[in-house]
Amino acid sequence: MKMTRLVLALGLACAAVSAHAEQPALTAMTEDTGVPRTPEQAAVVFEHADLGFKVLPDSKRLEGDATLTFRASAALSKLVVDLDRNYQVSRVEVDGQAVATGGWRNPEGKMSVDLPKPVASGQVVKLRIVYAGQPHVATRAPWDGGFVWAKAPSGEPWIASAVQGEGCDLFWPCIDHPQGEPLLVDQHITVPAPLVAAGNGVAMGMQEKDGWRTWHWRTRDPNTYAIALNIGPYEEMKGEYHSRFGNTIPLRFWHLRGREQQARELFAEFPQVLDFFERNIGPYPFGDEKMGVVETPHLGMEHQTINAYGNDYKKDKYGYDWLLQHEFAHEWFGNQLTNTDWDDMWLHEGFGSYMQPLYLQYLRGDMEYHAALLDQRAALANKFPIVSGKSQTEEAVYNREHGPGLDIYYKGSLMLHSLRSLIGDEAFFASIRRAVYGTDTPKPGQFKPRYVSTRDYIDIVRQVTGKDYGWFFDVYLYRAALPELLAERDATGLSLRWKTPDALPFPLPVDVRVGGNDGPIRTVAMSGGQGHLALAAGETYTLDPHSKLLQRLPHIEAFQRDAEARRQAAESARKK
């Protein structure tokens, strides 16, 4: 999701066309995502979205024809969907009957349609909307959402959507909220021949007529922002993965022409990444569809079964393609497990970020695991809690000026590392499986995507361990400042005390190594947030020798202050 890398220092591997200065402004309703659903939106089950898109590269125009099927869970007199008001709506139908112009309205991007007659609970109603216009152009995809109109190196149109930050309503009528997932989506994507449209889910066929190709894709239970358009002069790479759970998973990679060698090297990583996740977490959630990746003119995004990849085939200092691995993590933490609210976004990004050091531990051992965690530790801001406890929009969570920003990635990851150290691997991974699948023993085809909140996960940890760890999550998730471990020598040894925000209880045990590097390790119980270890006079000690604890570290803060000072000095020098 909104892929970030420490301080977003990566450049985009992109030949994107910049946004038109004259493009109409988005309304506040459309620009934001995760605004609470209206009563009408909360009172429907979104059963099916049948989406027709005709993409016209020359005019950067989109023609849409969407039929949305809802089942009412309460009586309804109108339907409400989200759609950018900058589109021109030419026709609205309810159950096949045209709705007069006065029967629908879309002043701010939340479109209301009056029903010809009330719909009772349990009844099905179909809403069709035909619309057209120029979709909002992303100025800096994927961080600023919209369409990317680019050119492939060979000159053909290369087009992608990336709408996580602003939402699905940038290009199709939807319920723009994490809990607005449709149960089934069909996409009919019409593009100039011979371009390819790689889509979510399963390929249902392609028809070509009069110089146009229409690609049909079908997927189940997608995140609303996961529906994506990816169009270009693609070549398709195919393979299969024989899962440890007995099923066979199709592997697909759509890459640009002329990049086959680089594409083969990346494609070779697919089975290893799959094995890591299936071994540590559980079955790939969409194995009956595909593991799909498509090369894009922006950095990346976790579009369910068709993850956007724009990392230009670069491996990082750890020797793997971090973007491929991170986006694929979101098939579990984002697409299978979906946050109930943007306030719970750490469940996507924190777990997704922890999968990277964990993957390095799987590949090469503990040194790179701890090195990757240290990279994350150096990036923490700790200015805002990563969970507020109240409903939030995407912008409120990701904007680090007034929200947690990158901390939902890295503080979430480091908190999970400490939780794993506290409760042990067996309970830790059992808690993840139960959160992701709803069971400790998931099997392909025997689970469905789930909505999970922060409180749900805290309850799951309690169920798995038989202990209440609310104190742990209260400090790490619901407070901004990190706990500080205070150590003081006394006449008989070492006194330890946790200093926490709001003086919250925090009985987190502390390991102490006595003597040199080969000295014994003693675990100090911290009942009441305090503990004591007997030490001989003059004996040396090392606190937390295996770096289990997420805690305040003054030397990290000093490093951050120095780095910020140097950044500001360099910025001032550039302006002179």
PDB file of C-alpha atoms in Angstrom, residues 50-326:
ATOM      1  CA  ASP A  50     -19.980  -5.483 -13.487  1.00  0.00           C
ATOM      2  CA  LEU A  51     -17.629  -2.791 -14.759  1.00  0.00           C
ATOM      3  CA  GLY A  52     -17.144  -1.807 -18.369  1.00  0.00           C
ATOM      4  CA  PHE A  53     -14.210   0.495 -19.138  1.00  0.00           C
ATOM      5  CA  LYS A  54     -13.211   1.896 -22.517  1.00  0.00           C
ATOM      6  CA  VAL A  55      -9.821   3.571 -22.280  1.00  0.00           C
ATOM      7  CA  LEU A  56      -8.914   6.128 -24.961  1.00  0.00           C
ATOM      8  CA  PRO A  57      -5.179   6.914 -24.654  1.00  0.00           C
ATOM      9  CA  ASP A  58      -5.049   9.715 -27.229  1.00  0.00           C
ATOM     10  CA  SER A  59      -7.595  11.857 -25.391  1.00  0.00           C
ATOM     11  CA  LYS A  60      -6.775  10.444 -21.931  1.00  0.00           C
ATOM     12  CA  ARG A  61     -10.430   9.678 -21.557  1.00  0.00           C
ATOM     13  CA  LEU A  62     -12.391   6.944 -19.797  1.00  0.00           C
ATOM     14  CA  GLU A  63     -15.857   5.725 -20.741  1.00  0.00           C
ATOM     15  CA  GLY A  64     -17.525   3.684 -18.014  1.00  0.00           C
ATOM     16  CA  ASP A  65     -20.609   1.495 -17.823  1.00  0.00           C
ATOM     17  CA  ALA A  66     -21.121   0.020 -14.354  1.00  0.00           C
ATOM     18  CA  THR A  67     -23.901  -2.249 -13.124  1.00  0.00           C
ATOM     19  CA  LEU A  68     -23.877  -2.683  -9.362  1.00  0.00           C
ATOM     20  CA  THR A  69     -25.927  -5.357  -7.623  1.00  0.00           C
ATOM     21  CA  PHE A  70     -26.892  -4.785  -3.994  1.00  0.00           C
ATOM     22  CA  ARG A  71     -28.846  -6.899  -1.533  1.00  0.00           C
ATOM     23  CA  ALA A  72     -30.611  -4.791   1.060  1.00  0.00           C
ATOM     24  CA  SER A  73     -30.074  -5.652   4.709  1.00  0.00           C
ATOM     25  CA  ALA A  74     -32.614  -3.007   5.727  1.00  0.00           C
ATOM     26  CA  ALA A  75     -35.408  -1.174   3.953  1.00  0.00           C
ATOM     27  CA  LEU A  76     -34.127   1.343   1.396  1.00  0.00           C
ATOM     28  CA  SER A  77     -35.648   4.307  -0.406  1.00  0.00           C
ATOM     29  CA  LYS A  78     -32.448   5.310  -2.205  1.00  0.00           C
ATOM     30  CA  LEU A  79     -28.997   4.028  -3.116  1.00  0.00           C
ATOM     31  CA  VAL A  80     -25.784   5.927  -2.419  1.00  0.00           C
ATOM     32  CA  VAL A  81     -22.462   5.349  -4.167  1.00  0.00           C
ATOM     33  CA  ASP A  82     -19.247   7.320  -4.495  1.00  0.00           C
ATOM     34  CA  LEU A  83     -18.156   8.632  -7.910  1.00  0.00           C
ATOM     35  CA  ASP A  84     -16.029  11.623  -8.905  1.00  0.00           C
ATOM     36  CA  ARG A  85     -18.511  14.336  -9.885  1.00  0.00           C
ATOM     37  CA  ASN A  86     -16.188  15.451 -12.693  1.00  0.00           C
ATOM     38  CA  TYR A  87     -17.473  12.585 -14.846  1.00  0.00           C
ATOM     39  CA  GLN A  88     -20.434  13.297 -17.078  1.00  0.00           C
ATOM     40  CA  VAL A  89     -23.217  10.837 -16.221  1.00  0.00           C
ATOM     41  CA  SER A  90     -25.332  10.106 -19.288  1.00  0.00           C
ATOM     42  CA  ARG A  91     -27.651   7.408 -17.957  1.00  0.00           C
ATOM     43  CA  VAL A  92     -28.808   5.997 -14.643  1.00  0.00           C
ATOM     44  CA  GLU A  93     -30.982   2.890 -14.362  1.00  0.00           C
ATOM     45  CA  VAL A  94     -32.531   0.986 -11.488  1.00  0.00           C
ATOM     46  CA  ASP A  95     -33.451  -2.608 -12.332  1.00  0.00           C
ATOM     47  CA  GLY A  96     -33.289  -1.798 -16.030  1.00  0.00           C
ATOM     48  CA  GLN A  97     -35.553   1.273 -15.886  1.00  0.00           C
ATOM     49  CA  ALA A  98     -34.129   4.708 -16.627  1.00  0.00           C
ATOM     50  CA  VAL A  99     -34.056   7.196 -13.766  1.00  0.00           C
ATOM     51  CA  ALA A 100     -35.011  10.735 -14.679  1.00  0.00           C
ATOM     52  CA  THR A 101     -32.393  13.433 -14.231  1.00  0.00           C
ATOM     53  CA  GLY A 102     -34.165  14.747 -11.157  1.00  0.00           C
ATOM     54  CA  GLY A 103     -34.101  11.308  -9.585  1.00  0.00           C
ATOM     55  CA  TRP A 104     -30.371  11.324  -8.935  1.00  0.00           C
ATOM     56  CA  ARG A 105     -27.819  13.865  -7.777  1.00  0.00           C
ATOM     57  CA  ASN A 106     -24.040  13.963  -7.335  1.00  0.00           C
ATOM     58  CA  PRO A 107     -23.039  17.433  -6.069  1.00  0.00           C
ATOM     59  CA  GLU A 108     -19.896  16.461  -4.121  1.00  0.00           C
ATOM     60  CA  GLY A 109     -19.012  12.994  -5.380  1.00  0.00           C
ATOM     61  CA  LYS A 110     -21.437  11.039  -3.193  1.00  0.00           C
ATOM     62  CA  MET A 111     -24.132  10.066  -5.662  1.00  0.00           C
ATOM     63  CA  SER A 112     -27.704   9.487  -4.425  1.00  0.00           C
ATOM     64  CA  VAL A 113     -30.249   7.682  -6.578  1.00  0.00           C
ATOM     65  CA  ASP A 114     -33.928   7.633  -5.617  1.00  0.00           C
ATOM     66  CA  LEU A 115     -35.520   4.207  -5.945  1.00  0.00           C
ATOM     67  CA  PRO A 116     -38.778   3.999  -7.949  1.00  0.00           C
ATOM     68  CA  LYS A 117     -40.232   2.040  -5.048  1.00  0.00           C
ATOM     69  CA  PRO A 118     -38.871   1.059  -1.628  1.00  0.00           C
ATOM     70  CA  VAL A 119     -36.688  -2.020  -1.448  1.00  0.00           C
ATOM     71  CA  ALA A 120     -37.343  -4.355   1.470  1.00  0.00           C
ATOM     72  CA  SER A 121     -34.657  -6.103   3.497  1.00  0.00           C
ATOM     73  CA  GLY A 122     -33.401  -9.154   1.623  1.00  0.00           C
ATOM     74  CA  GLN A 123     -34.372  -7.851  -1.816  1.00  0.00           C
ATOM     75  CA  VAL A 124     -31.868  -7.349  -4.635  1.00  0.00           C
ATOM     76  CA  VAL A 125     -31.605  -4.108  -6.593  1.00  0.00           C
ATOM     77  CA  LYS A 126     -29.408  -3.290  -9.586  1.00  0.00           C
ATOM     78  CA  LEU A 127     -28.009   0.156 -10.256  1.00  0.00           C
ATOM     79  CA  ARG A 128     -26.496   1.021 -13.652  1.00  0.00           C
ATOM     80  CA  ILE A 129     -24.455   4.172 -14.204  1.00  0.00           C
ATOM     81  CA  VAL A 130     -23.072   5.188 -17.611  1.00  0.00           C
ATOM     82  CA  TYR A 131     -20.459   7.919 -17.383  1.00  0.00           C
ATOM     83  CA  ALA A 132     -17.445   9.379 -19.186  1.00  0.00           C
ATOM     84  CA  GLY A 133     -14.701  11.925 -18.787  1.00  0.00           C
ATOM     85  CA  GLN A 134     -11.046  12.438 -18.070  1.00  0.00           C
ATOM     86  CA  PRO A 135     -10.058  10.601 -14.899  1.00  0.00           C
ATOM     87  CA  HIS A 136      -7.995  12.464 -12.341  1.00  0.00           C
ATOM     88  CA  VAL A 137      -4.307  12.328 -13.237  1.00  0.00           C
ATOM     89  CA  ALA A 138      -1.860  11.201 -10.563  1.00  0.00           C
ATOM     90  CA  THR A 139       0.832  13.807 -10.058  1.00  0.00           C
ATOM     91  CA  ARG A 140       3.059  11.441  -8.075  1.00  0.00           C
ATOM     92  CA  ALA A 141       1.673   7.915  -8.228  1.00  0.00           C
ATOM     93  CA  PRO A 142       1.229   5.903  -6.146  1.00  0.00           C
ATOM     94  CA  TRP A 143       1.384   8.462  -3.310  1.00  0.00           C
ATOM     95  CA  ASP A 144      -1.009  10.854  -5.040  1.00  0.00           C
ATOM     96  CA  GLY A 145      -3.701   8.723  -6.609  1.00  0.00           C
ATOM     97  CA  GLY A 146      -5.223   8.718 -10.056  1.00  0.00           C
ATOM     98  CA  PHE A 147      -4.332   7.615 -13.578  1.00  0.00           C
ATOM     99  CA  VAL A 148      -0.845   7.475 -15.014  1.00  0.00           C
ATOM    100  CA  TRP A 149      -0.742   8.140 -18.779  1.00  0.00           C
ATOM    101  CA  ALA A 150       2.755   7.185 -19.864  1.00  0.00           C
ATOM    102  CA  LYS A 151       4.638   5.853 -22.853  1.00  0.00           C
ATOM    103  CA  ALA A 152       6.497   2.551 -22.880  1.00  0.00           C
ATOM    104  CA  PRO A 153      10.132   2.703 -24.044  1.00  0.00           C
ATOM    105  CA  SER A 154       8.928   1.342 -27.382  1.00  0.00           C
ATOM    106  CA  GLY A 155       6.482   4.251 -27.740  1.00  0.00           C
ATOM    107  CA  GLU A 156       3.107   2.625 -27.089  1.00  0.00           C
ATOM    108  CA  PRO A 157       0.631   3.846 -24.461  1.00  0.00           C
ATOM    109  CA  TRP A 158       1.403   2.560 -20.968  1.00  0.00           C
ATOM    110  CA  ILE A 159      -1.426   3.270 -18.562  1.00  0.00           C
ATOM    111  CA  ALA A 160      -2.125   2.430 -14.944  1.00  0.00           C
ATOM    112  CA  SER A 161      -4.473   3.340 -12.144  1.00  0.00           C
ATOM    113  CA  ALA A 162      -3.298   3.697  -8.546  1.00  0.00           C
ATOM    114  CA  VAL A 163      -6.006   5.018  -6.246  1.00  0.00           C
ATOM    115  CA  GLN A 164      -5.373   3.836  -2.703  1.00  0.00           C
ATOM    116  CA  GLY A 165      -5.009   7.304  -1.234  1.00  0.00           C
ATOM    117  CA  GLU A 166      -8.102   8.811  -2.881  1.00  0.00           C
ATOM    118  CA  GLY A 167     -10.203   5.714  -3.427  1.00  0.00           C
ATOM    119  CA  CYS A 168     -12.078   3.693  -5.994  1.00  0.00           C
ATOM    120  CA  ASP A 169     -14.465   6.574  -6.804  1.00  0.00           C
ATOM    121  CA  LEU A 170     -11.719   8.128  -8.931  1.00  0.00           C
ATOM    122  CA  PHE A 171     -12.776   5.840 -11.767  1.00  0.00           C
ATOM    123  CA  TRP A 172     -15.725   3.608 -10.854  1.00  0.00           C
ATOM    124  CA  PRO A 173     -18.888   3.991  -8.768  1.00  0.00           C
ATOM    125  CA  CYS A 174     -18.301   2.206  -5.478  1.00  0.00           C
ATOM    126  CA  ILE A 175     -18.616   2.386  -1.708  1.00  0.00           C
ATOM    127  CA  ASP A 176     -15.329   4.081  -0.918  1.00  0.00           C
ATOM    128  CA  HIS A 177     -14.692   2.550   2.485  1.00  0.00           C
ATOM    129  CA  PRO A 178     -12.682  -0.480   3.653  1.00  0.00           C
ATOM    130  CA  GLN A 179     -15.946  -2.284   4.379  1.00  0.00           C
ATOM    131  CA  GLY A 180     -17.334  -1.549   0.928  1.00  0.00           C
ATOM    132  CA  GLU A 181     -15.865  -4.639  -0.765  1.00  0.00           C
ATOM    133  CA  PRO A 182     -17.985  -6.207  -3.503  1.00  0.00           C
ATOM    134  CA  LEU A 183     -18.305  -9.987  -3.348  1.00  0.00           C
ATOM    135  CA  LEU A 184     -17.620 -10.377  -7.081  1.00  0.00           C
ATOM    136  CA  VAL A 185     -16.237  -8.059  -9.752  1.00  0.00           C
ATOM    137  CA  ASP A 186     -16.250  -8.461 -13.526  1.00  0.00           C
ATOM    138  CA  GLN A 187     -14.122  -6.080 -15.555  1.00  0.00           C
ATOM    139  CA  HIS A 188     -14.539  -5.612 -19.311  1.00  0.00           C
ATOM    140  CA  ILE A 189     -11.600  -3.434 -20.334  1.00  0.00           C
ATOM    141  CA  THR A 190     -11.608  -2.143 -23.906  1.00  0.00           C
ATOM    142  CA  VAL A 191      -8.298  -0.799 -25.272  1.00  0.00           C
ATOM    143  CA  PRO A 192      -6.786  -0.114 -28.689  1.00  0.00           C
ATOM    144  CA  ALA A 193      -5.360  -3.238 -30.317  1.00  0.00           C
ATOM    145  CA  PRO A 194      -2.777  -4.685 -29.881  1.00  0.00           C
ATOM    146  CA  LEU A 195      -2.503  -3.390 -26.293  1.00  0.00           C
ATOM    147  CA  VAL A 196      -2.965  -5.788 -23.389  1.00  0.00           C
ATOM    148  CA  ALA A 197      -5.119  -5.135 -20.314  1.00  0.00           C
ATOM    149  CA  ALA A 198      -3.908  -7.214 -17.364  1.00  0.00           C
ATOM    150  CA  GLY A 199      -6.577  -7.435 -14.667  1.00  0.00           C
ATOM    151  CA  ASN A 200      -7.602  -8.752 -11.289  1.00  0.00           C
ATOM    152  CA  GLY A 201      -8.488 -12.393 -10.851  1.00  0.00           C
ATOM    153  CA  VAL A 202      -9.125 -14.886 -13.638  1.00  0.00           C
ATOM    154  CA  ALA A 203      -8.964 -14.226 -17.382  1.00  0.00           C
ATOM    155  CA  MET A 204     -12.381 -14.912 -18.888  1.00  0.00           C
ATOM    156  CA  GLY A 205     -11.424 -14.183 -22.484  1.00  0.00           C
ATOM    157  CA  MET A 206     -10.581 -11.467 -24.981  1.00  0.00           C
ATOM    158  CA  GLN A 207     -12.501 -10.270 -28.019  1.00  0.00           C
ATOM    159  CA  GLU A 208     -11.092  -8.113 -30.796  1.00  0.00           C
ATOM    160  CA  LYS A 209     -13.225  -6.025 -33.137  1.00  0.00           C
ATOM    161  CA  ASP A 210     -12.709  -2.940 -35.281  1.00  0.00           C
ATOM    162  CA  GLY A 211      -9.259  -2.221 -33.884  1.00  0.00           C
ATOM    163  CA  TRP A 212     -10.270  -2.616 -30.237  1.00  0.00           C
ATOM    164  CA  ARG A 213      -9.649  -5.406 -27.773  1.00  0.00           C
ATOM    165  CA  THR A 214     -11.961  -6.116 -24.819  1.00  0.00           C
ATOM    166  CA  TRP A 215     -10.383  -8.096 -22.001  1.00  0.00           C
ATOM    167  CA  HIS A 216     -12.682  -9.763 -19.473  1.00  0.00           C
ATOM    168  CA  TRP A 217     -11.450 -10.392 -15.920  1.00  0.00           C
ATOM    169  CA  ARG A 218     -13.297 -11.755 -12.871  1.00  0.00           C
ATOM    170  CA  THR A 219     -12.255 -11.628  -9.217  1.00  0.00           C
ATOM    171  CA  ARG A 220     -13.876 -12.212  -5.824  1.00  0.00           C
ATOM    172  CA  ASP A 221     -13.888 -10.150  -2.640  1.00  0.00           C
ATOM    173  CA  PRO A 222     -11.414  -7.447  -3.725  1.00  0.00           C
ATOM    174  CA  ASN A 223     -10.517  -4.392  -1.710  1.00  0.00           C
ATOM    175  CA  THR A 224     -12.219  -1.432  -3.316  1.00  0.00           C
ATOM    176  CA  TYR A 225      -8.917   0.261  -4.191  1.00  0.00           C
ATOM    177  CA  ALA A 226      -7.478  -3.053  -5.409  1.00  0.00           C
ATOM    178  CA  ILE A 227      -9.470  -2.933  -8.646  1.00  0.00           C
ATOM    179  CA  ALA A 228      -6.942  -1.658 -11.170  1.00  0.00           C
ATOM    180  CA  LEU A 229      -6.404  -0.896 -14.828  1.00  0.00           C
ATOM    181  CA  ASN A 230      -3.010  -1.874 -16.243  1.00  0.00           C
ATOM    182  CA  ILE A 231      -2.630  -1.389 -19.980  1.00  0.00           C
ATOM    183  CA  GLY A 232       0.422  -1.599 -22.190  1.00  0.00           C
ATOM    184  CA  PRO A 233       2.414  -3.504 -24.813  1.00  0.00           C
ATOM    185  CA  TYR A 234       2.808  -6.433 -22.435  1.00  0.00           C
ATOM    186  CA  GLU A 235       4.206  -9.888 -22.881  1.00  0.00           C
ATOM    187  CA  GLU A 236       2.958 -12.559 -20.479  1.00  0.00           C
ATOM    188  CA  MET A 237       5.195 -14.932 -18.551  1.00  0.00           C
ATOM    189  CA  LYS A 238       3.514 -18.067 -17.177  1.00  0.00           C
ATOM    190  CA  GLY A 239       4.300 -20.743 -14.648  1.00  0.00           C
ATOM    191  CA  GLU A 240       2.838 -22.847 -11.858  1.00  0.00           C
ATOM    192  CA  TYR A 241       3.564 -23.247  -8.181  1.00  0.00           C
ATOM    193  CA  HIS A 242       2.805 -26.542  -6.458  1.00  0.00           C
ATOM    194  CA  SER A 243       1.811 -25.501  -2.964  1.00  0.00           C
ATOM    195  CA  ARG A 244       2.691 -27.351   0.233  1.00  0.00           C
ATOM    196  CA  PHE A 245      -1.087 -27.381   0.798  1.00  0.00           C
ATOM    197  CA  GLY A 246      -1.705 -29.556  -2.262  1.00  0.00           C
ATOM    198  CA  ASN A 247      -3.123 -26.992  -4.694  1.00  0.00           C
ATOM    199  CA  THR A 248      -1.485 -25.583  -7.823  1.00  0.00           C
ATOM    200  CA  ILE A 249      -1.270 -21.799  -8.131  1.00  0.00           C
ATOM    201  CA  PRO A 250      -0.975 -20.066 -11.532  1.00  0.00           C
ATOM    202  CA  LEU A 251       1.947 -17.623 -11.752  1.00  0.00           C
ATOM    203  CA  ARG A 252       1.640 -14.717 -14.180  1.00  0.00           C
ATOM    204  CA  PHE A 253       3.884 -11.746 -14.939  1.00  0.00           C
ATOM    205  CA  TRP A 254       3.082  -9.094 -17.540  1.00  0.00           C
ATOM    206  CA  HIS A 255       6.249  -7.246 -18.499  1.00  0.00           C
ATOM    207  CA  LEU A 256       7.142  -4.776 -21.212  1.00  0.00           C
ATOM    208  CA  ARG A 257       8.649  -6.013 -24.439  1.00  0.00           C
ATOM    209  CA  GLY A 258      12.427  -6.006 -24.502  1.00  0.00           C
ATOM    210  CA  ARG A 259      12.776  -6.781 -20.791  1.00  0.00           C
ATOM    211  CA  GLU A 260      12.456 -10.541 -20.900  1.00  0.00           C
ATOM    212  CA  GLN A 261      15.790 -11.308 -19.235  1.00  0.00           C
ATOM    213  CA  GLN A 262      15.148  -9.017 -16.253  1.00  0.00           C
ATOM    214  CA  ALA A 263      11.589 -10.295 -16.076  1.00  0.00           C
ATOM    215  CA  ARG A 264      12.782 -13.919 -15.918  1.00  0.00           C
ATOM    216  CA  GLU A 265      15.072 -13.111 -13.016  1.00  0.00           C
ATOM    217  CA  LEU A 266      12.223 -11.494 -11.093  1.00  0.00           C
ATOM    218  CA  PHE A 267       9.815 -14.272 -12.056  1.00  0.00           C
ATOM    219  CA  ALA A 268      12.271 -16.759 -10.555  1.00  0.00           C
ATOM    220  CA  GLU A 269      11.656 -15.103  -7.153  1.00  0.00           C
ATOM    221  CA  PHE A 270       7.913 -15.843  -7.238  1.00  0.00           C
ATOM    222  CA  PRO A 271       8.093 -19.461  -5.943  1.00  0.00           C
ATOM    223  CA  GLN A 272      10.511 -18.591  -3.141  1.00  0.00           C
ATOM    224  CA  VAL A 273       8.373 -15.696  -1.939  1.00  0.00           C
ATOM    225  CA  LEU A 274       5.283 -17.899  -2.080  1.00  0.00           C
ATOM    226  CA  ASP A 275       7.019 -20.632  -0.103  1.00  0.00           C
ATOM    227  CA  PHE A 276       8.011 -18.161   2.606  1.00  0.00           C
ATOM    228  CA  PHE A 277       4.482 -16.896   3.106  1.00  0.00           C
ATOM    229  CA  GLU A 278       2.828 -20.283   2.923  1.00  0.00           C
ATOM    230  CA  ARG A 279       5.367 -21.772   5.316  1.00  0.00           C
ATOM    231  CA  ASN A 280       5.120 -18.969   7.884  1.00  0.00           C
ATOM    232  CA  ILE A 281       1.575 -17.621   7.500  1.00  0.00           C
ATOM    233  CA  GLY A 282      -0.572 -20.067   5.552  1.00  0.00           C
ATOM    234  CA  PRO A 283      -2.169 -20.773   2.163  1.00  0.00           C
ATOM    235  CA  TYR A 284      -2.028 -18.116  -0.504  1.00  0.00           C
ATOM    236  CA  PRO A 285      -5.537 -16.651  -0.246  1.00  0.00           C
ATOM    237  CA  PHE A 286      -6.220 -16.397  -3.971  1.00  0.00           C
ATOM    238  CA  GLY A 287      -4.644 -19.592  -5.232  1.00  0.00           C
ATOM    239  CA  ASP A 288      -7.734 -20.395  -7.312  1.00  0.00           C
ATOM    240  CA  GLU A 289      -7.120 -17.179  -9.257  1.00  0.00           C
ATOM    241  CA  LYS A 290      -3.404 -16.405  -9.625  1.00  0.00           C
ATOM    242  CA  MET A 291      -0.303 -14.819  -8.232  1.00  0.00           C
ATOM    243  CA  GLY A 292      -0.124 -11.957 -10.683  1.00  0.00           C
ATOM    244  CA  VAL A 293       2.318  -9.077 -11.166  1.00  0.00           C
ATOM    245  CA  VAL A 294       2.324  -6.385 -13.841  1.00  0.00           C
ATOM    246  CA  GLU A 295       5.044  -3.903 -14.752  1.00  0.00           C
ATOM    247  CA  THR A 296       3.785  -0.359 -14.227  1.00  0.00           C
ATOM    248  CA  PRO A 297       4.911   3.237 -14.865  1.00  0.00           C
ATOM    249  CA  HIS A 298       4.706   3.950 -11.124  1.00  0.00           C
ATOM    250  CA  LEU A 299       6.507   2.344  -8.197  1.00  0.00           C
ATOM    251  CA  GLY A 300       3.944  -0.151  -6.959  1.00  0.00           C
ATOM    252  CA  MET A 301       0.672  -1.050  -5.281  1.00  0.00           C
ATOM    253  CA  GLU A 302      -0.960  -4.203  -3.902  1.00  0.00           C
ATOM    254  CA  HIS A 303      -3.785  -4.642  -6.400  1.00  0.00           C
ATOM    255  CA  GLN A 304      -5.265  -8.022  -5.516  1.00  0.00           C
ATOM    256  CA  THR A 305      -3.831 -10.807  -7.768  1.00  0.00           C
ATOM    257  CA  ILE A 306      -2.333  -8.186 -10.091  1.00  0.00           C
ATOM    258  CA  ASN A 307       0.243  -6.374  -7.979  1.00  0.00           C
ATOM    259  CA  ALA A 308       1.734  -3.294  -9.598  1.00  0.00           C
ATOM    260  CA  TYR A 309       5.510  -3.464  -9.961  1.00  0.00           C
ATOM    261  CA  GLY A 310       7.660  -0.508 -11.024  1.00  0.00           C
ATOM    262  CA  ASN A 311      10.941  -1.080  -9.193  1.00  0.00           C
ATOM    263  CA  ASP A 312      12.898  -1.399 -12.441  1.00  0.00           C
ATOM    264  CA  TYR A 313      14.203  -4.854 -11.407  1.00  0.00           C
ATOM    265  CA  LYS A 314      16.515  -3.424  -8.758  1.00  0.00           C
ATOM    266  CA  LYS A 315      17.624  -5.500  -5.790  1.00  0.00           C
ATOM    267  CA  ASP A 316      18.428  -3.721  -2.551  1.00  0.00           C
ATOM    268  CA  LYS A 317      21.456  -4.165  -0.297  1.00  0.00           C
ATOM    269  CA  TYR A 318      19.963  -7.394   1.043  1.00  0.00           C
ATOM    270  CA  GLY A 319      19.938  -8.949  -2.408  1.00  0.00           C
ATOM    271  CA  TYR A 320      16.227  -9.302  -3.047  1.00  0.00           C
ATOM    272  CA  ASP A 321      13.473  -7.267  -4.657  1.00  0.00           C
ATOM    273  CA  TRP A 322      11.897  -5.615  -1.617  1.00  0.00           C
ATOM    274  CA  LEU A 323       8.995  -4.144  -3.570  1.00  0.00           C
ATOM    275  CA  LEU A 324       7.842  -7.451  -5.004  1.00  0.00           C
ATOM    276  CA  GLN A 325       7.954  -9.022  -1.542  1.00  0.00           C
ATOM    277  CA  HIS A 326       6.230  -6.149   0.268  1.00  0.00           C
TER     278      HIS A 326
END
